[in-house]
Every structure is written in structure tokens, then in C-alpha cells.
Amino acid sequence: MTGTVKAVIFDRAGTATDNGGFAPIESIVESIAALQRQGIKTAFTTVCSAAMMERLLSQDRGCPPDFTISSGQVPGGRSVPFMIWQNLMHFGIEDPREAIMVGDTTACIAAGIKADCWTVAVIMNSPEPGLPCADVAALSGSEAAECQNAARARFYRAGADYIIDDMDELVGVVADINRKLRQSSARKLLTPGPLSTRHSVKHAMLTDHCTWDDEYKAITRSVLDDLTRLAANDDYATVLLQGSGSYAVEAMINCLCAEDEKILFLVNGAYGRRMLTIAENSGRHYEQLAFDATRPVDPGALERKLVEDPDIATVVFVHCETTTGVINPLEELTRLAKAHGRKVLVDAMSSFAAYEIDMPGLDIDALASSANKCLEGLPGLAFVIAKRMLLEECRSRSLSHSLDLHDQYRGLYADGGKFRFTSPTNILLALRQALDEYKKEGGLEARRQRYRENHRIIVQGLEELGIRPIVTAPHQSYIITTFALGDLDFAELYAALKAGGFIIYPGKLTSQPTFRLGHIGDVYPEDMRALVALLAEYLRARPSRAQTC
Ligand SMILES: *Cc1c(COP(=O)(O)O)cnc(C)c1O
């Protein structure tokens, strides 16, 4: 929503002269003129009284600012944000990120930070106490440099967003802030992770913690408990791992299957194939049953295979194949494998928290997922939920120390919530918040309802535009949908939708050109409708452009 810089507020715009006059800082006068030419409002905050300021400005030959406020008009002076607030109210600016506080003292930088404006510290002529920079012209070259370095260090410590040597750099700073505002303008990610997340989730990251801190360990334990409870009971435990989802899949396969055990992978997409690579690289004894990527895994084929090959000890499959959005029949596949006495491991990366997964009820041995899919957290943490018995058993089995589930499990449980190695503390705090948001929304029921509705609107909307999903309706998940690209150019489509505030996802099928739209994350039915409208607009505009070239 944030737009562009609308106001620049200058603290200390000049100095009172000995004869009661006012000497504006010449470079500020020039900056004001340049900013006003760009349509940006300018203001002074000052410690001079309002009456004095008025008198001074009336005799000023330069460009007067659009507004002036005196510290006497608000409580607290220049180190509190009230003068800035008055400025924002005067200009009708609702978002403080559309305003910049410019000054040469740490007090006004502190006020700018409290007001949540951008802050720009100016070294030249800074009157910071103890730094004689005000008289910089009178200093020798090395004295001046020393003084300016000291000022820079103070402003850095104060937390200024920008530190400039001289006011003439200000116009460049404004351009850079405008670029940042454009870049961070609201956009919706229709990708299946990383995805759009709530402000509260990102905001939760602002506290620094260390891995061994008791408070942090308590938060970690609460996350472990909540994750376990989403799909299982006390016979299970959650092992969080640093890294993306694949780290958890790799740890699950390599730690929860014994070296000599034969693994059967059911593969109908890229994530299934990724598991084959994991098994191959670690020298596992495995086989695969491969299926068409646009179809779910066939339970009949699994059953025949299990009957035929008694050596298979473990069956592994992906629940929602994010490659295409096909949802595999988790319950049926699990029941079959279990009826034949086999272990079941599930890649539930993109389905966890959006589909019901009753681990104890189905007797699923383990699943892997991550923070940045349907839990709507941030990337950097993955997890395995597994039967405690299996986690206890797999001691010293892992070929990888970092991905040793048993060792990590010991650390997290026996050591009261401690990660063995550096944990992504801020990402964990975000996950804690994401779990709270999940509850707040209404848990599984509410979340899947929203995703279903997102999915329905997208599929129906695109169908009306002649763009069809490549997976038939009963096998589509409400996580992500793959559409035939037809004669559309992906790069062009991507750019057009990005310009309209949506990030879409390329297809991953080799057989035909496709693109994908995710339905998960902090996105809502109205976003889906907006996307459909944008796409319709893009398609309408296309033929006319083709004619002109
Ligand atoms: C996202 C995802 C993964 C993990 O991928 P990373 O890039 O490692 O996060 C694994 N399996 C499925 C089905 C996924 O959707």
C-alpha cells in the first residue's frame, strides 16, 4: 500500500545569528527547492518559538518550507516524535514510511525512529555535543576527518537509515527510498512457499534471541508441542531442523529407514523424484513405482507390488505433489501399506495444516513438512513428526551429523528445547506467531475452507478465460493448480501479473508448457478475484498488441 515519499522534515534548518537574525543552512534551502519541484512537502521542526520562527522565515529570502512546527507547541522537545506526528497530520500522511526525517543530531534521529519515519543523518556541520564539526571549516584536514568519523559512528549507533556527508546527497536518498517503497509495495505471492505471510508473522522476527536462552527454549518447546498436536499424540514427537523442507525429507528417509531395509517410493512428480535422488546418494536399497504426473498414485499398483515383493519394508510417498497439485490418496495408500505390515513415511510438505492427517489413526510412522507452506510461516525451518519409538531407535544410524534426527531429537527433548547447532531464532519466533495465527483463524477447518474457496475461484475464473487445469477436478488439491500455458508466453505473463501485484509460479512439467497458481498463504478470495480480472485484462490487451507489431 505504501506509495512514495510525500514529505521531508528537516530538523534544525538554520542557526540564529548574533544580531537576532536567522541564517538558514544554505544547502537545506537548495534541497527544499529541489524537493518541492518533485511535489514533496517540506517542513521544519525547530526549538525556536513559533513566533520567532515566523519572524525569521518572513525575512528569509530562500524557499520557505510548507510547514513549520516549534518544539514549544508539543510536549517533550526534539527527541520525542510529537513534532513529526504534527507534521504528518498537517500534511495528511497516514503512513509514516512516506516521510523522511533529516537531521544532524542523534536526538532527532531517535525521534524519527520512534515515529517510524525514514531517518537521514547529515554529518556536515553536525552540532553533536563533544564533536566540533560545526566549525569543520576551521579544522585541519585530519581533524575534520576524525570529527566526521566520530559523527558517523554516533549516527550509526543511533540507527539512522542513511548517513550522508552533505545535504546535496539528499535527493539521491529520496530516490533510493522511493525505489525501496516500490519494491516493498503490497504484492501477493501465488507460489507454494515462500508465500505471502501476515505482518504479525514477519514482525515476530524483530526480537533477537540466542539458542540456549531459557525463554527461547520454552518457545521452542511450545512450537514442538503444537506441531505434534496438529497431527498426532504423545506417542509422536516433532523434530525441528534448520533448513528448507528437503532437509527434513532427507533426514526422515535416511534416519528412519535402516541401512539394509528396502524402500519403495511412489513417484508422480518432481518431489517424488527428489526423494529418489536422496535414496540414491545415500546408497539406499530402493525401488520406485512411477505414475503419470497428472494422475494420483494408484493404490492398486501399490497393493500388487507389496504382495509381489515381501522385502519392501517401507513405503514413501508425497501427499500433495506440488509439481502439479495432484493430491495423492493418503488414507488409502497408508491403509494398504499398513495392512501389509509396512512402515509409512509421508512427504506432507504442502498439505500439512491444510489437509487432515491423522497420524495415530492411520498409524503413519513419520511425515515431513516445513514452516513455510500451509502453516504460513517463513522459510528456514523444517520438521519431521515421527513415532517416538522410531526416533529412539535410530541412534547412530545417520550418515550425516547435521541431519541426524536422533541427535536432534535428544537435543530438543532431553535438553529442554535446545537446538544442537545455531537455530534460525527469528524464523522460529515467526513460526510461533504463525501457529498462533493458525489458531486465531480457526485452525484446520477455517484454513482449508479459505484455500478451497481460493482454489474454486481461480479454477472457475480461468476456465471462463479458456485456461484449463491439467489435472482433472477430483484429483486437484486446493493447494496449487497447474494450468496449460497454451500459446501464452510465461515470461510476459509473469511480468504483466507482477506489475499488477501478483507473483505466479512457473510450471514444472517437461511434457507440456504450464504455469502454476498457488492458493495458500496470506491470500483471500478477493485476491483471487483480482487476479482473474487482471488475467482477463491481460488477455484482452494481448491481441491488439500483436497487431501493432
Ligand atoms: C516444498 C516442497 C518440498 C520441499 O522443498 P524445499 O525447496 O526444500 O523447501 C518437498 N516436497 C514437497 C511436496 C513440497 O511441496
XYZ file of C-alpha atoms and ligand atoms in Angstrom:
564
model
C 0.000 0.000 0.000
C 2.914 2.262 0.681
C 3.452 4.727 -2.138
C 6.179 7.298 -2.442
C 7.951 9.846 -0.295
C 5.425 12.591 0.453
C 7.237 14.736 2.996
C 10.730 15.569 4.175
C 11.039 17.048 7.633
C 14.195 18.963 8.454
C 15.345 19.300 11.993
C 17.469 22.384 12.694
C 17.181 24.204 9.418
C 19.423 27.055 10.355
C 21.015 28.956 13.163
C 20.110 32.123 14.959
C 22.669 34.794 14.248
C 24.229 37.053 16.860
C 22.170 40.027 15.764
C 18.880 38.138 16.267
C 18.549 37.072 12.644
C 18.280 33.643 11.178
C 20.848 32.026 8.915
C 19.277 29.112 7.086
C 21.639 26.331 6.144
C 22.189 27.144 2.500
C 22.156 23.531 1.326
C 18.781 22.998 3.022
C 17.309 25.914 1.122
C 18.506 24.283 -2.095
C 17.145 20.873 -1.044
C 13.753 22.350 -0.231
C 13.544 23.849 -3.697
C 14.525 20.537 -5.319
C 12.037 18.529 -3.230
C 9.204 20.967 -3.783
C 9.803 20.678 -7.512
C 9.154 16.929 -7.114
C 5.883 17.670 -5.315
C 7.285 16.620 -1.960
C 6.172 18.641 1.074
C 8.886 20.054 3.285
C 8.788 21.078 6.906
C 10.996 22.390 9.675
C 10.927 21.212 13.231
C 12.636 23.708 15.428
C 13.422 24.615 19.003
C 12.846 28.289 18.205
C 9.476 29.576 19.316
C 6.730 29.691 16.728
C 6.671 33.496 16.825
C 10.409 33.718 16.347
C 10.323 31.175 13.554
C 7.629 33.131 11.770
C 9.641 36.303 12.024
C 12.775 34.560 10.851
C 11.117 32.894 7.919
C 9.449 36.106 6.817
C 12.857 37.700 6.346
C 14.232 34.589 4.695
C 14.985 35.007 1.025
C 15.007 31.270 0.234
C 12.122 28.871 -0.327
C 10.040 28.696 2.806
C 9.060 25.177 3.865
C 5.405 24.133 3.611
C 5.050 23.826 7.369
C 6.978 24.687 10.483
C 6.454 23.403 13.954
C 8.155 24.531 17.064
C 9.093 22.265 19.976
C 7.183 24.601 22.292
C 3.964 23.618 20.544
C 4.217 19.982 21.579
C 5.296 18.292 24.803
C 8.745 16.803 25.007
C 11.008 18.647 22.594
C 13.022 17.299 19.707
C 13.890 13.782 20.878
C 10.251 12.649 21.018
C 8.200 12.061 17.875
C 5.390 14.529 18.565
C 6.606 17.268 16.218
C 6.879 14.681 13.462
C 3.350 13.477 14.170
C 2.087 17.042 13.937
C 3.785 17.316 10.571
C 2.244 14.096 9.316
C -1.200 15.204 10.475
C -0.754 18.584 8.858
C 0.145 17.004 5.519
C -2.474 14.259 5.876
C 0.120 11.491 5.671
C -1.206 8.274 7.208
C 1.848 6.108 6.647
C 4.990 7.371 8.412
C 7.107 5.425 5.900
C 6.124 8.081 3.395
C 8.027 10.686 5.382
C 11.710 11.303 5.968
C 13.266 12.933 8.995
C 16.517 14.699 8.127
C 18.792 15.990 10.834
C 22.280 16.316 12.177
C 21.758 15.288 15.800
C 21.204 11.865 17.323
C 18.204 13.303 19.212
C 16.251 13.986 16.044
C 17.264 10.617 14.543
C 15.864 8.984 17.690
C 12.602 10.907 17.252
C 12.409 9.851 13.587
C 12.896 6.204 14.547
C 10.190 6.431 17.205
C 7.848 7.929 14.621
C 8.748 5.088 12.216
C 9.830 7.539 9.514
C 12.910 7.064 7.399
C 15.842 8.800 9.069
C 18.710 10.554 7.333
C 21.647 11.812 9.371
C 23.791 14.601 7.944
C 27.405 14.665 9.073
C 28.419 18.045 7.702
C 28.154 20.753 10.352
C 26.667 18.367 12.882
C 26.447 20.084 16.249
C 26.570 16.789 18.185
C 27.846 17.596 21.676
C 31.553 16.966 22.007
C 32.084 16.980 18.256
C 33.322 20.316 16.992
C 32.120 19.545 13.475
C 30.023 22.680 13.480
C 33.231 24.521 12.835
C 34.549 21.993 10.430
C 35.823 24.676 8.121
C 38.189 25.824 10.864
C 39.703 22.374 11.347
C 42.682 20.851 9.637
C 42.052 18.048 7.143
C 42.824 15.200 9.535
C 40.937 16.807 12.435
C 37.907 17.283 10.214
C 38.050 13.658 9.046
C 38.321 12.404 12.619
C 35.405 14.522 13.648
C 33.283 13.311 10.767
C 34.150 9.672 11.510
C 33.084 10.192 15.102
C 29.789 11.707 13.954
C 29.242 8.795 11.543
C 29.825 6.295 14.371
C 27.265 8.056 16.556
C 24.637 8.191 13.852
C 25.233 4.545 13.011
C 24.752 3.580 16.638
C 21.629 5.729 16.790
C 20.190 3.614 13.975
C 19.876 6.162 11.161
C 18.627 4.622 7.894
C 21.041 6.761 5.872
C 24.135 8.718 6.820
C 25.186 11.353 4.310
C 28.164 13.669 4.341
C 26.319 16.595 2.916
C 22.808 17.763 2.151
C 23.379 17.595 -1.603
C 23.114 13.781 -1.327
C 19.532 14.050 -0.099
C 17.835 13.973 -3.487
C 19.616 10.665 -4.226
C 18.445 9.275 -0.876
C 14.844 10.204 -1.674
C 15.133 8.346 -4.994
C 16.542 5.292 -3.194
C 13.737 5.321 -0.615
C 11.184 5.593 -3.408
C 12.758 2.545 -5.041
C 12.511 0.610 -1.754
C 8.895 1.656 -1.276
C 8.044 0.489 -4.788
C 9.805 -2.814 -4.199
C 8.009 -3.473 -0.932
C 4.634 -2.382 -2.202
C 1.942 -4.906 -1.481
C 2.253 -7.980 -3.643
C 0.707 -11.377 -3.342
C 2.762 -14.487 -3.881
C 0.743 -17.215 -5.541
C 3.556 -19.647 -5.004
C 3.572 -22.639 -2.700
C 6.332 -21.394 -0.406
C 7.831 -18.990 0.270
C 4.423 -17.401 0.287
C 2.705 -14.230 1.380
C 2.771 -14.056 5.149
C 0.981 -11.918 7.670
C 2.539 -8.783 9.039
C 2.414 -10.202 12.572
C 4.452 -13.212 11.458
C 7.216 -11.069 9.986
C 7.023 -8.666 12.889
C 7.603 -11.504 15.355
C 11.148 -11.772 13.978
C 12.218 -8.435 15.399
C 13.482 -9.863 18.680
C 16.976 -11.332 18.851
C 17.396 -14.462 20.930
C 20.167 -16.931 21.385
C 19.746 -20.661 21.003
C 20.440 -21.625 24.649
C 18.339 -18.941 26.319
C 15.684 -20.441 28.634
C 12.926 -18.238 27.317
C 13.804 -19.187 23.747
C 13.950 -22.868 24.649
C 10.471 -22.592 26.182
C 9.184 -21.065 22.945
C 10.850 -23.891 21.012
C 9.153 -26.482 23.239
C 5.773 -24.859 22.717
C 6.284 -24.978 18.949
C 7.250 -28.669 19.122
C 4.144 -29.456 21.182
C 1.812 -27.504 18.935
C 3.181 -29.096 15.767
C 2.862 -32.574 17.229
C -0.704 -31.902 18.319
C -1.741 -30.779 14.845
C -1.420 -34.321 13.523
C -0.557 -36.724 16.314
C -0.480 -37.525 20.034
C 2.119 -38.192 22.732
C 3.357 -41.341 21.027
C 4.868 -38.967 18.480
C 7.419 -36.193 18.672
C 8.338 -33.340 16.361
C 11.952 -32.786 15.399
C 12.636 -29.334 14.016
C 15.533 -28.989 11.614
C 17.324 -25.927 10.310
C 16.864 -25.715 6.569
C 14.260 -25.970 3.838
C 11.742 -28.786 3.529
C 14.064 -31.099 1.635
C 16.365 -31.251 4.663
C 13.566 -32.823 6.671
C 12.672 -35.249 3.875
C 16.296 -36.327 3.634
C 16.652 -36.716 7.410
C 13.396 -38.691 7.586
C 14.391 -41.144 4.859
C 17.961 -41.609 5.987
C 17.322 -41.873 9.703
C 14.024 -43.696 9.913
C 14.911 -46.477 7.447
C 17.556 -48.995 8.474
C 20.541 -49.395 6.138
C 19.543 -52.797 4.878
C 15.873 -52.030 4.583
C 14.234 -51.900 1.162
C 12.288 -48.713 0.451
C 9.521 -48.308 -2.102
C 8.931 -44.808 -3.457
C 5.637 -43.963 -5.129
C 6.502 -41.245 -7.606
C 4.233 -38.949 -9.593
C 6.179 -35.713 -9.696
C 9.377 -33.818 -9.047
C 9.180 -34.086 -5.270
C 8.862 -37.851 -5.509
C 11.883 -37.876 -7.801
C 13.810 -35.722 -5.337
C 13.362 -38.489 -2.780
C 14.843 -40.976 -5.243
C 17.915 -38.775 -5.517
C 18.180 -38.690 -1.722
C 17.982 -42.508 -1.552
C 20.406 -42.898 -4.453
C 23.009 -40.540 -2.981
C 22.964 -42.304 0.354
C 23.281 -45.722 -1.233
C 19.867 -46.961 -0.129
C 18.240 -50.147 -1.248
C 15.162 -48.832 -3.037
C 12.676 -49.213 -5.834
C 10.127 -46.922 -7.348
C 6.656 -47.175 -8.782
C 6.296 -44.311 -11.245
C 2.992 -42.786 -12.322
C 1.838 -40.135 -14.735
C 2.370 -36.678 -13.211
C -1.205 -35.623 -13.932
C -2.679 -38.613 -12.085
C -2.617 -39.669 -8.436
C -0.605 -42.671 -7.313
C -2.616 -45.833 -7.967
C -3.307 -47.866 -4.796
C -3.916 -50.997 -6.920
C -0.369 -50.848 -8.248
C 0.931 -50.426 -4.698
C -1.005 -53.421 -3.487
C 0.284 -55.647 -6.311
C 3.829 -54.538 -5.582
C 3.547 -55.220 -1.859
C 2.154 -58.692 -2.465
C 4.842 -59.407 -5.008
C 7.826 -58.110 -3.034
C 7.885 -59.037 0.662
C 11.321 -57.393 1.053
C 9.850 -53.926 0.875
C 9.906 -52.630 4.442
C 8.902 -49.028 3.949
C 6.568 -47.155 1.618
C 7.283 -43.481 0.979
C 5.161 -41.019 -0.981
C 4.278 -37.364 -1.374
C 0.824 -36.392 -0.114
C 0.206 -33.319 -2.280
C 2.530 -33.364 -5.305
C 3.255 -29.673 -5.567
C 4.691 -30.246 -9.049
C 1.176 -30.449 -10.455
C -1.114 -30.024 -7.460
C -2.270 -33.646 -7.629
C -3.472 -34.891 -4.250
C -2.483 -38.484 -3.575
C -4.874 -40.783 -1.661
C -3.063 -40.661 1.684
C -5.560 -42.743 3.621
C -5.913 -45.490 1.056
C -2.173 -45.786 0.427
C -1.427 -45.826 4.144
C -4.116 -48.373 4.978
C -2.821 -50.685 2.257
C 0.794 -50.440 3.319
C -0.217 -50.950 6.938
C -2.433 -53.925 6.113
C 0.717 -55.459 4.642
C 2.743 -54.580 7.725
C 4.943 -51.929 6.129
C 6.270 -48.683 7.524
C 4.868 -45.466 6.015
C 6.742 -42.182 5.597
C 4.992 -39.214 4.022
C 6.246 -36.027 2.433
C 3.380 -33.852 3.684
C 5.239 -30.659 2.934
C 2.489 -28.797 1.120
C -0.520 -30.498 2.720
C 0.280 -30.317 6.437
C -2.098 -27.953 8.265
C -4.429 -27.747 5.246
C -5.480 -31.400 4.946
C -6.421 -33.539 7.878
C -3.666 -36.038 8.632
C -4.498 -38.387 11.488
C -1.124 -39.961 12.150
C -2.134 -42.213 15.078
C -5.447 -43.162 13.482
C -3.762 -44.245 10.249
C -0.642 -45.451 12.033
C 1.603 -43.231 9.858
C 5.160 -43.652 11.083
C 6.500 -40.251 10.143
C 5.878 -37.216 7.996
C 7.950 -34.259 6.921
C 6.815 -30.675 6.446
C 8.086 -27.134 6.811
C 7.257 -23.756 8.310
C 6.760 -22.003 5.006
C 3.837 -23.830 3.427
C 0.333 -24.086 4.871
C 1.454 -23.007 8.324
C 2.212 -19.682 6.630
C 5.497 -19.163 8.451
C 8.820 -18.146 6.954
C 11.392 -20.330 5.225
C 14.304 -21.725 7.221
C 12.757 -24.387 9.443
C 11.546 -27.849 8.503
C 10.347 -30.656 10.729
C 9.697 -34.358 10.975
C 6.864 -35.694 13.117
C 7.606 -39.313 13.921
C 6.761 -42.073 16.337
C 8.939 -41.561 19.388
C 9.874 -45.209 19.265
C 11.398 -44.766 15.820
C 13.297 -41.670 16.901
C 14.686 -43.525 19.923
C 15.688 -46.471 17.763
C 17.588 -44.631 15.063
C 20.605 -43.722 17.171
C 23.923 -43.610 15.240
C 22.210 -44.520 12.009
C 22.533 -41.231 10.185
C 25.351 -40.816 7.699
C 25.008 -37.079 8.155
C 25.706 -35.445 11.502
C 23.752 -32.267 10.706
C 20.712 -34.235 9.581
C 20.820 -36.770 12.390
C 17.209 -36.903 13.597
C 18.023 -38.911 16.705
C 20.678 -36.482 17.843
C 18.472 -33.500 17.101
C 15.561 -35.173 18.925
C 17.759 -35.726 22.012
C 18.800 -32.093 21.996
C 15.288 -30.789 21.594
C 13.632 -33.098 24.117
C 16.240 -34.267 26.638
C 17.828 -30.814 26.691
C 14.589 -28.892 27.150
C 14.175 -27.406 23.684
C 17.760 -26.783 22.655
C 18.866 -26.974 19.047
C 22.208 -28.708 18.739
C 23.563 -26.069 16.383
C 22.666 -22.458 15.674
C 18.944 -22.254 15.173
C 17.179 -19.703 12.983
C 15.867 -17.946 16.070
C 13.909 -15.253 14.275
C 12.300 -17.806 11.980
C 11.269 -19.859 14.986
C 9.645 -16.803 16.560
C 7.824 -16.270 13.278
C 6.675 -19.888 13.328
C 5.439 -19.444 16.904
C 3.393 -16.476 15.688
C 2.220 -18.384 12.596
C 0.889 -21.160 14.838
C -0.954 -18.556 16.915
C -2.396 -17.073 13.740
C -3.495 -20.533 12.639
C -5.447 -20.984 15.865
C -6.804 -17.462 15.604
C -8.124 -18.089 12.117
C -9.966 -21.179 13.317
C -7.443 -23.952 12.741
C -7.595 -26.585 10.043
C -11.284 -26.101 9.305
C -11.069 -22.379 8.618
C -7.800 -22.535 6.772
C -8.797 -25.268 4.400
C -12.104 -23.522 3.804
C -10.228 -20.405 2.702
C -7.844 -22.363 0.482
C -10.735 -24.292 -1.064
C -12.509 -21.072 -1.870
C -9.306 -19.569 -3.334
C -8.899 -22.668 -5.470
C -12.525 -22.674 -6.612
C -12.425 -19.021 -7.701
C -9.165 -19.447 -9.601
C -10.149 -22.604 -11.431
C -13.589 -21.310 -12.332
C -12.267 -17.884 -13.309
C -9.529 -19.236 -15.540
C -11.866 -21.783 -17.064
C -14.052 -18.879 -18.195
C -10.971 -17.365 -19.823
C -10.287 -20.618 -21.643
C -7.322 -21.606 -19.463
C -7.653 -25.167 -18.216
C -6.076 -27.128 -15.402
C -4.110 -30.163 -16.489
C -5.301 -32.289 -13.568
C -8.950 -33.353 -13.534
C -11.135 -31.903 -10.784
C -11.330 -34.871 -8.380
C -7.536 -35.134 -8.220
C -6.799 -31.434 -7.815
C -5.613 -30.277 -4.425
C -6.666 -26.888 -3.081
C -3.000 -26.067 -2.527
C -1.799 -25.300 -6.031
C -3.168 -25.788 -9.546
C -1.256 -26.314 -12.781
C -2.692 -24.767 -15.930
C -1.839 -25.333 -19.571
C 0.052 -22.292 -20.827
C -1.222 -22.731 -24.381
C 0.188 -20.021 -26.639
C 0.887 -17.665 -23.742
C 4.440 -16.604 -23.071
C 5.297 -17.286 -19.429
C 7.891 -14.527 -19.022
C 5.499 -11.966 -20.465
C 2.571 -13.223 -18.406
C 4.735 -13.210 -15.284
C 5.829 -9.616 -15.880
C 2.276 -8.430 -16.548
C 0.878 -10.063 -13.418
C 3.824 -8.893 -11.317
C 3.166 -5.343 -12.427
C -0.380 -5.863 -11.150
C 0.845 -7.127 -7.778
C 0.829 -10.913 -8.205
C 3.727 -13.317 -8.364
C 2.930 -16.541 -10.178
C 4.865 -19.762 -10.423
C 6.376 -21.421 -13.493
C 5.295 -24.916 -14.443
C 7.497 -27.886 -13.666
C 6.263 -30.385 -16.251
C 8.512 -31.432 -19.069
C 5.688 -32.842 -21.188
C 3.913 -29.538 -21.882
C 4.227 -25.809 -21.143
C 2.329 -24.960 -17.978
C 2.166 -22.403 -15.208
C 1.036 -22.772 -11.625
C -1.055 -20.742 -9.237
C -0.833 -21.373 -5.518
C -3.853 -20.902 -3.288
C -2.024 -20.886 0.042
C -0.508 -18.130 2.165
C -1.975 -14.842 3.322
C -4.235 -14.649 0.275
C -8.007 -14.447 0.165
C -10.902 -14.902 -2.237
C -10.846 -11.182 -3.131
C -7.191 -11.551 -4.164
C -8.132 -14.481 -6.375
C -10.896 -12.433 -7.995
C -8.471 -9.585 -8.570
C -6.034 -11.977 -10.205
C -8.695 -13.376 -12.516
C -9.689 -9.835 -13.512
C -6.056 -8.920 -14.151
C -5.536 -12.001 -16.275
C -8.683 -11.256 -18.242
C -7.394 -7.740 -18.836
C -4.031 -9.107 -19.954
C -5.666 -11.499 -22.406
C -7.884 -8.723 -23.800
C -4.921 -6.411 -24.324
C -2.800 -9.069 -25.969
C -4.264 -9.394 -29.488
C -4.225 -5.644 -30.102
C -0.582 -5.577 -29.181
C 0.122 -8.484 -31.509
C -1.430 -6.457 -34.357
C 0.748 -3.456 -33.793
C 3.974 -5.368 -34.155
C 8.070 -27.534 -0.927
C 8.135 -28.977 -1.010
C 9.274 -29.704 -0.600
C 10.497 -29.042 -0.045
O 11.128 -28.220 -0.929
P 12.208 -27.181 -0.408
O 12.553 -26.431 -1.644
O 13.337 -27.924 0.147
O 11.531 -26.347 0.627
C 9.220 -31.061 -0.621
N 8.120 -31.716 -1.029
C 7.020 -31.071 -1.440
C 5.836 -31.847 -1.870
C 6.989 -29.673 -1.454
O 5.892 -29.023 -1.850
